Coordinates of C-alpha atoms in Angstrom, one line a residue:
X1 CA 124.4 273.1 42.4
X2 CA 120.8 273.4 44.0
X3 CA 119.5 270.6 45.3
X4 CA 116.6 269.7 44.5
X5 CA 116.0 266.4 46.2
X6 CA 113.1 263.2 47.1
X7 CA 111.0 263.4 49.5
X8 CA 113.2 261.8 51.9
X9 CA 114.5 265.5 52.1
X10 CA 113.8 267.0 56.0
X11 CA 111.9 270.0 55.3
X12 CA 112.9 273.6 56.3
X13 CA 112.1 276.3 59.0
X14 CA 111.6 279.8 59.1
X15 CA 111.2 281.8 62.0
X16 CA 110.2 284.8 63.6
X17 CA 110.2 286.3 67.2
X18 CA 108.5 289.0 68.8
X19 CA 108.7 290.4 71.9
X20 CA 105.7 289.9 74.9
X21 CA 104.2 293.2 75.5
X22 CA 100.5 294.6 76.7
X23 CA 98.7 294.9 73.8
X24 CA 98.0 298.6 71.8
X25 CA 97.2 297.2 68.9
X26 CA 98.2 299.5 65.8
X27 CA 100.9 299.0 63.0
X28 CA 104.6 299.7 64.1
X29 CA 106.3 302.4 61.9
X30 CA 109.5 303.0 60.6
X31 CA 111.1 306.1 61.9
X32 CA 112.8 308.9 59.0
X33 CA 115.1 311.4 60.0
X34 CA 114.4 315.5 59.3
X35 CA 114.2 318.6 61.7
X36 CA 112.3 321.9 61.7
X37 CA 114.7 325.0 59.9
X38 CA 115.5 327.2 62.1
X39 CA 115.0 330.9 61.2
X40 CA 117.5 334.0 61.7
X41 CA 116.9 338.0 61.5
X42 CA 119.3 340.5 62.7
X43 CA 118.1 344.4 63.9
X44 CA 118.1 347.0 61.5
X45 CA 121.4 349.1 61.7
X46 CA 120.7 352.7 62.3
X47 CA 123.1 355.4 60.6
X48 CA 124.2 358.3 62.5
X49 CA 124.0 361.9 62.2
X50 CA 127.1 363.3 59.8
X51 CA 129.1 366.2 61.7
X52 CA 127.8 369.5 59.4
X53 CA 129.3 369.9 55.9
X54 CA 129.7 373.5 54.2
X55 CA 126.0 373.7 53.5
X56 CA 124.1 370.1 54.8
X57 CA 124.2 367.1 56.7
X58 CA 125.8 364.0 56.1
X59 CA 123.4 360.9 54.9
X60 CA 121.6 358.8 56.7
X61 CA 123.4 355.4 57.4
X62 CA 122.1 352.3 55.6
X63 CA 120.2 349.4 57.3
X64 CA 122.0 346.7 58.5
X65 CA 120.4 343.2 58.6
X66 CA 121.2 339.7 60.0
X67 CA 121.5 337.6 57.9
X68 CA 119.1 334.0 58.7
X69 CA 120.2 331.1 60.5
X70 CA 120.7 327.8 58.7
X71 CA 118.5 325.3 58.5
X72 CA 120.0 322.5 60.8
X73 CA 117.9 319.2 60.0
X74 CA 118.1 317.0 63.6
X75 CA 119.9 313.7 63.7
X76 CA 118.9 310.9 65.3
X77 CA 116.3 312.6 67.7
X78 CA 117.9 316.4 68.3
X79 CA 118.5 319.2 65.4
X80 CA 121.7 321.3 65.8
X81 CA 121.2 324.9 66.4
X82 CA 121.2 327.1 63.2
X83 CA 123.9 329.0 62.3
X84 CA 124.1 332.7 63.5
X85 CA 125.5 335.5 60.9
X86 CA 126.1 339.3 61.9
X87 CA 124.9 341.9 60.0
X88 CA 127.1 344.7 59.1
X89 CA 126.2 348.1 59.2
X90 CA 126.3 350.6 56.1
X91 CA 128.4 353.8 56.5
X92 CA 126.3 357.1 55.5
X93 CA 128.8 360.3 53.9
X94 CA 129.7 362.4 56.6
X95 CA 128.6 359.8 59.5
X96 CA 128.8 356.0 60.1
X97 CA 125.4 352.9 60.3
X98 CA 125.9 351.2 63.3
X99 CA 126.3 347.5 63.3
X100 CA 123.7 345.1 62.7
X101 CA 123.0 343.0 65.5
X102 CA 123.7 339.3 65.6
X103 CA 121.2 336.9 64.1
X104 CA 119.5 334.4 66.6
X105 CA 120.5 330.8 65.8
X106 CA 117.5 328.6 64.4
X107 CA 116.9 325.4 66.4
X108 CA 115.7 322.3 64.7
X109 CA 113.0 320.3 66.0
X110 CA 114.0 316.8 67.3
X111 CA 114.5 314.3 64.1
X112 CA 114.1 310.9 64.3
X113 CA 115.6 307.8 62.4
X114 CA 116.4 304.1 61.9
X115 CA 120.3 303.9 62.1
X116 CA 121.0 302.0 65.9
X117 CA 124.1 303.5 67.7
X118 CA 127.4 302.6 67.1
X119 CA 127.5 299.8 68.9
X120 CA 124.5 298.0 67.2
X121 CA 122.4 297.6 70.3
X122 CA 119.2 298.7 68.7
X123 CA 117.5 296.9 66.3
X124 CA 116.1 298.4 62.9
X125 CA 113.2 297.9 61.1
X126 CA 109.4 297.8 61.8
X127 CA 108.6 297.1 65.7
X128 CA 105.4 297.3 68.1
X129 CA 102.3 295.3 68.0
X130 CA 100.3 294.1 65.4
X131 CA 96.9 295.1 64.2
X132 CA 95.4 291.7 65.2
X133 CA 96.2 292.1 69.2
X134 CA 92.7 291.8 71.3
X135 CA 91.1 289.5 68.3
X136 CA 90.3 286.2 70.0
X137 CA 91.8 283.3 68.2
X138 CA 89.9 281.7 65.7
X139 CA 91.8 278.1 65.8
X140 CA 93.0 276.0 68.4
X141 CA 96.6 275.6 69.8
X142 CA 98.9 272.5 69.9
X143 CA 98.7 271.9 65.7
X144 CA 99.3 273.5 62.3
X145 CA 96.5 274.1 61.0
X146 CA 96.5 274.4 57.3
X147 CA 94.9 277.9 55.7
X148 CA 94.3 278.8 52.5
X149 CA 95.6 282.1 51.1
X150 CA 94.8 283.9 47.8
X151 CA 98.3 285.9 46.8
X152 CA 98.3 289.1 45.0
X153 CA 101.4 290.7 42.9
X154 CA 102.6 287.3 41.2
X155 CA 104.3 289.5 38.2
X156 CA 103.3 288.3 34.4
X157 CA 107.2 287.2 33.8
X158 CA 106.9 284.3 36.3
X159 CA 106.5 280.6 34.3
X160 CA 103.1 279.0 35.0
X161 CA 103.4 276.7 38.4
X162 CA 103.8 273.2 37.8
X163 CA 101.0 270.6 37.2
X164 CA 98.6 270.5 40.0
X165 CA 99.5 273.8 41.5
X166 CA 98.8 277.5 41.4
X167 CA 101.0 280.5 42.2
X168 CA 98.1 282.5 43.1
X169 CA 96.2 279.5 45.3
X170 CA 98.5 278.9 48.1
X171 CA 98.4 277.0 51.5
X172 CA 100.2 277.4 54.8
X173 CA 100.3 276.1 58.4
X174 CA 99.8 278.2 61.2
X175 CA 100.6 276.7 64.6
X176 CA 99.0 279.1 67.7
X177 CA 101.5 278.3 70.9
X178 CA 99.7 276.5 73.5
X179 CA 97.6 279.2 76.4
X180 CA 98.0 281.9 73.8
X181 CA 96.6 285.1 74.2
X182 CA 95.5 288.0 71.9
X183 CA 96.8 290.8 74.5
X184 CA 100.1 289.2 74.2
X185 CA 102.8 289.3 71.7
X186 CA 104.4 286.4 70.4
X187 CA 107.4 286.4 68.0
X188 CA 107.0 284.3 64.7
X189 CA 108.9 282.0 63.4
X190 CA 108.6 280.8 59.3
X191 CA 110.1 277.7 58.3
X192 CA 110.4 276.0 54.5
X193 CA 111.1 272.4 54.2
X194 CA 113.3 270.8 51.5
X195 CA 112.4 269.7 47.6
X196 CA 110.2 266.7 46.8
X197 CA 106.8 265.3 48.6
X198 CA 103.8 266.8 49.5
X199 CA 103.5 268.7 53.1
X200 CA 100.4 267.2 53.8
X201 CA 101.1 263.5 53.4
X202 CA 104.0 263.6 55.2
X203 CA 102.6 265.1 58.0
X204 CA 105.1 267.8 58.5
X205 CA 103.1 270.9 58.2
X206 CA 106.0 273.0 59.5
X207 CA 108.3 272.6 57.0
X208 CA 111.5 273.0 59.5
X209 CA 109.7 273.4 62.9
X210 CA 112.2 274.6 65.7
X211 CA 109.8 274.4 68.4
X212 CA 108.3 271.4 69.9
X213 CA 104.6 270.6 70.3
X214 CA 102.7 273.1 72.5
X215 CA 105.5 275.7 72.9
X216 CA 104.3 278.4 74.8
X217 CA 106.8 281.6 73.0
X218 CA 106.0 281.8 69.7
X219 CA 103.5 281.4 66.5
X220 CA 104.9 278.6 64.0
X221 CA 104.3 279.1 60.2
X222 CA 105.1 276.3 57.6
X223 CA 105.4 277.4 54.6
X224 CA 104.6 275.2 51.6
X225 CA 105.8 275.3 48.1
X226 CA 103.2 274.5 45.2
X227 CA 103.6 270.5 44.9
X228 CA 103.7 268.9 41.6
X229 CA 101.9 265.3 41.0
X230 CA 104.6 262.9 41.2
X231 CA 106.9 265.3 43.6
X232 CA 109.9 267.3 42.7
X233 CA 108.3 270.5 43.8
X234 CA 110.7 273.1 45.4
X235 CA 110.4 277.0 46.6
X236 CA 110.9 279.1 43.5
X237 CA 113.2 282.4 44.8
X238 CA 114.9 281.9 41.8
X239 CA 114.5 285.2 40.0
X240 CA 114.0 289.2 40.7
X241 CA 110.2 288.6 40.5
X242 CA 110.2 285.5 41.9
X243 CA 106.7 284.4 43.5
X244 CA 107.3 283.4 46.8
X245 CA 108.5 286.6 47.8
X246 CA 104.5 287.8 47.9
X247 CA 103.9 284.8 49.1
X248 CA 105.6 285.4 52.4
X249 CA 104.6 289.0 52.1
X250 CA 100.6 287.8 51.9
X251 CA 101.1 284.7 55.0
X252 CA 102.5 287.8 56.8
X253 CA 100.0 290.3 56.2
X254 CA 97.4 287.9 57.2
X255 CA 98.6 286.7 60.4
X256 CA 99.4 290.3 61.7
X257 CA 96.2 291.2 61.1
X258 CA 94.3 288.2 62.8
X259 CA 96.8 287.4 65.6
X260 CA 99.1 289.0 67.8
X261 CA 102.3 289.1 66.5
X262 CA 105.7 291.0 67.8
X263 CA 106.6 292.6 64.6
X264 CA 110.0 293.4 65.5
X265 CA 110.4 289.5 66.5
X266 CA 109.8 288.1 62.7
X267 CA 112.6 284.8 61.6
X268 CA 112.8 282.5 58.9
X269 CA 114.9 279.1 58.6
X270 CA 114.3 276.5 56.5
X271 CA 116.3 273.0 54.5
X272 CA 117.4 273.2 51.4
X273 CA 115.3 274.7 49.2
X274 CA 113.9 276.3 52.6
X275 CA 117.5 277.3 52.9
X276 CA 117.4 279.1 49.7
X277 CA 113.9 280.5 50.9
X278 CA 115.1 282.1 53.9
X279 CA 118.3 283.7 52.6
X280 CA 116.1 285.3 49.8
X281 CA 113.6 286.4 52.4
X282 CA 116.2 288.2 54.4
X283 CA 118.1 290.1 52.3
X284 CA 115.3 291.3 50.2
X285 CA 112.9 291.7 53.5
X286 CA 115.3 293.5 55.9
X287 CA 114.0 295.5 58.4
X288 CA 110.7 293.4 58.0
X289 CA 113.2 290.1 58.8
X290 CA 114.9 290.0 62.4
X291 CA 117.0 286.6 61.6
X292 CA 117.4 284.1 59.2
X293 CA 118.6 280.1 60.2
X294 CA 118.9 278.7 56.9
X295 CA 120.5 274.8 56.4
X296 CA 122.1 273.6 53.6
X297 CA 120.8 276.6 51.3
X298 CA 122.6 279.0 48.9
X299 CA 122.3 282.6 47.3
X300 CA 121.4 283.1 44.4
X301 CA 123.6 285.8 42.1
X302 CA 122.0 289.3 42.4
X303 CA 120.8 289.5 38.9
X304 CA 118.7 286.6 39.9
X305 CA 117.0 287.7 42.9
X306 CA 114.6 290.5 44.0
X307 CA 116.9 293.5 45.2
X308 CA 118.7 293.6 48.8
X309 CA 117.2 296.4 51.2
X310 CA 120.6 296.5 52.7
X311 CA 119.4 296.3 56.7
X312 CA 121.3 293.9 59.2
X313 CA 119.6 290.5 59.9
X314 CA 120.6 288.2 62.7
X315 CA 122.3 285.1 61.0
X316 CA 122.9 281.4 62.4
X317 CA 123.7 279.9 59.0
X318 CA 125.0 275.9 58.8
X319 CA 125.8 273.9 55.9
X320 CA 127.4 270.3 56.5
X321 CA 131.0 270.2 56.3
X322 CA 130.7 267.2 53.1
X323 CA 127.5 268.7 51.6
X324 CA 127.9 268.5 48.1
X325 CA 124.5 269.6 46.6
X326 CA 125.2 272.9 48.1
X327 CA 128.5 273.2 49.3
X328 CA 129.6 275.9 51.4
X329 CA 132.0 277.1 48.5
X330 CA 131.4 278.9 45.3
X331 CA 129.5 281.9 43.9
X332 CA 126.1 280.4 45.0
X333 CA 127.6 279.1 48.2
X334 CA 126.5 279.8 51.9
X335 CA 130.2 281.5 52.7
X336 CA 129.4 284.0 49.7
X337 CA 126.1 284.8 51.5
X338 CA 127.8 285.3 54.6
X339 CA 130.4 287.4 53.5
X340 CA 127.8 289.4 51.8
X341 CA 125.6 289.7 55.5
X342 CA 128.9 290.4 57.2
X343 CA 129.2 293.2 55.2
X344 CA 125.6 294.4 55.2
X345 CA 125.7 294.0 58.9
X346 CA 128.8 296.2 58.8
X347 CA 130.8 293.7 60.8
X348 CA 134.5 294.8 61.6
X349 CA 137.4 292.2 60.6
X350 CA 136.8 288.5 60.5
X351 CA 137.8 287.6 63.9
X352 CA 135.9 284.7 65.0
X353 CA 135.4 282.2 68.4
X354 CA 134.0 279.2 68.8
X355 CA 130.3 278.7 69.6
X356 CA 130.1 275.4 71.0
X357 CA 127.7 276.1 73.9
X358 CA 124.3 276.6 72.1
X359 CA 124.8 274.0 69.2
X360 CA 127.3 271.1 70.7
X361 CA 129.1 269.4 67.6
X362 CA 127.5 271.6 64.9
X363 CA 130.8 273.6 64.8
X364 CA 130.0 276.5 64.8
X365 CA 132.3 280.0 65.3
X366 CA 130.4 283.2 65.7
X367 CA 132.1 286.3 64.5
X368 CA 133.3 288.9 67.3
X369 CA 133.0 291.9 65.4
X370 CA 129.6 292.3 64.5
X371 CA 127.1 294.4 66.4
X372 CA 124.9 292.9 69.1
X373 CA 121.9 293.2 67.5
X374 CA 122.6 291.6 64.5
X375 CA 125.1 288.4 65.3
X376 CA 126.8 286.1 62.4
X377 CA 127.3 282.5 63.8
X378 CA 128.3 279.6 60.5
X379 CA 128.1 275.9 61.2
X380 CA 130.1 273.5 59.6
X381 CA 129.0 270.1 61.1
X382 CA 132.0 268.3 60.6
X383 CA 131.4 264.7 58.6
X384 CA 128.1 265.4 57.5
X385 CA 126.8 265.9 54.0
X386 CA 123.8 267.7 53.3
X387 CA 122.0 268.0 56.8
X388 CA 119.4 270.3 58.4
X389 CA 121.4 269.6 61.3
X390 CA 119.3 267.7 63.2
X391 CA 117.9 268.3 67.1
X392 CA 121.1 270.6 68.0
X393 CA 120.5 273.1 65.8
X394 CA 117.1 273.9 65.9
X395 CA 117.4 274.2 69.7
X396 CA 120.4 276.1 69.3
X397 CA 118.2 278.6 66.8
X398 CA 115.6 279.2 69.5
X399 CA 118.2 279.8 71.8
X400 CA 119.6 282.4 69.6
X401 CA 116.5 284.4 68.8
X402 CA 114.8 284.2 72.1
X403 CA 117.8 286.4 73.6
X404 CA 118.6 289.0 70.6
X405 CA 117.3 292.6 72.0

């Protein structure tokens, strides 16, 4: 069951990192694989002279050709060498063609992709700088700051938002980290807060900040969900064509193109509903996603949410060890969204060791088989019920993005 709770509710984070580098400015691209074709021909075969007959001379031998080289397309940065074929010689009456000669192998020009190496060391997905490095900040550091954001792509099959509220007419709070500078790039971290209250009066802007006041790493967005008169406002990811999934994709947009962002560095946590918000995010925004560290959230069934890309995402996923508004078990449960990530991750075996150091009493086991890029760490905090996990875990989430490659 979805919880769907007061406004007592802590509120969810999302997160997301980017590397510091010296700003370029530009978009970061995804690479695709393909190589040049590499081209074969072999030299003509020349037919001898027959011995003489009773009244002429044997025919001329036929031509002999190569036949091309195969078109090798590169893998991974280097395209194998084409195939080489010889070409035989025809044999004239009274004499014999000689051989044609051997066909030069094509070589394909150097491909490129997005598969890391076997070990997982390299990330995936969209990296480099975004568009809005050397653009001075037009906000102060050391707050959210709330912005208003007009969202395209809401699809005609969503239900109208609730009383008060527009899908369209959104809000967020962007929080600049203190000394910031538009030649550097900062990761950025997204969080969602929980069901129930309005952002605003509670004076939470951040939704599920990991980051204390006046960080100095990374940009801070809280996310808000469209609140209702009278509360019980949630995220809606319910759904293939759900509207908070442009949502994101417009808060994103927007920031990359007005601030500095490491767009390889992008994570997403939340509570609760956030929770829901930031498992939806990653598996239907990997390779745009570098991590998700969502609390006391669930999956939704495929049918009823937007499609999964399939790419790896970094996951620190807790859910309290009595939580029973969304247990850990079940269809919708966070252990069927990690088994699903473990496999999508391409994790080997289900090996596991504890993980005490970064989150101390969150119990948490991280799973030895996945690839270094793209870890799996689950919580259980034991004796609590449905928890964000409190001070532990948020440090414990910075900890863990700040040192993925």
């Amino acid at each position: 069951m979805r919880m769907r709770g007061g406004s007592s509710l802590s509120l969810l984070t999302v997160g997301v990192w980017l590397a510091a580098a010296s700003c370029d400015g530009g978009t970061g691209s995804v690479l695709k694989a393909g190589g040049s074709a590499g081209s074969d021909s072999g030299t003509a075969g020349s037919g001898a002279t027959g011995s003489a007959g009773s009244t002429a001379a044997g025919a001329a031998g036929s031509e002999g050709s190569g036949a091309a080289g195969a078109t090798t397309t590169g893998t991974g940065g280097d395209g194998t060498a084409g195939a080489s074929t010889t070409g035989t010689g025809g044999s004239g009456a009274g004499g014999s063609g000689t051989a044609g000669s051997t066909g030069t192998g094509g070589s394909g020009t150097a491909g490129t992709g997005t598969t890391p190496p076997a070990d997982g060391g390299t990330p995936m997905g969209t990296t480099g700088m975004s568009d809005g490095c050397t653009k001075p900040a037009a906000e102060g550091t050391g707050k959210y700051n709330m912005h208003m954001i007009a969202v395209t792509g809401i699809a005609s099959t969503v239900k109208p938002a609730t009383a008060g509220g527009s899908w369209t007419n959104r809000v967020y709070y962007l929080d600049l980290p203190s000394g910031y500078s538009p030649t550097k790039a900062y990761p950025i971290i997204f969080g969602g807060g929980g069901c129930g209250g309005n952002l605003i009066s509670n004076g939470n802007n951040g939704g599920f900040g990991v980051l204390p006041a006046n960080n100095t790493t990374a940009i801070q967005v809280g996310m808000s969900y469209v609140w209702a008169q009278g509360g019980g406002a949630c995220f809606d990811e319910n759904g293939a064509d759900n509207p908070d999934l442009p949502y994101f994709d417009a808060i994103l947009k927007e920031v990359e193109s007005n601030y500095c962002v490491d767009k390889g560095k992008v994570f997403v946590g939340g509570y609760s509903s956030g929770g829901w918000e930031s498992y939806m995010l990653g598996l239907a925004r990997g390779g745009v996603v570098r991590g998700i560290s969502p609390a006391a959230g669930g999956l939704h069934p495929m049918a009823m949410r937007p499609p999964d890309t399939n790419i790896p995402i970094a996951a620190l996923l807790l859910t309290g060890g009595d939580d029973t508004a969304n247990p850990a078990t079940g269809p919708t449960g966070s252990d069927a969204a990690m088994t699903l990530i473990l496999g999508i991750n391409k994790c080997t075996g289900t090996d596991t060791v504890p993980w005490p150091t970064k989150c101390d009493g969150c119990g948490c086991i991280q799973y030895t088989g996945c690839p270094a890029a793209y870890p799996v760490v689950r919580c259980r905090p034991p004796g609590q019920g449905h928890t964000d996990g409190g001070g532990n875990f948020k440090t414990a989430i910075w900890a863990t993005w700040s040192t993925l490659p």
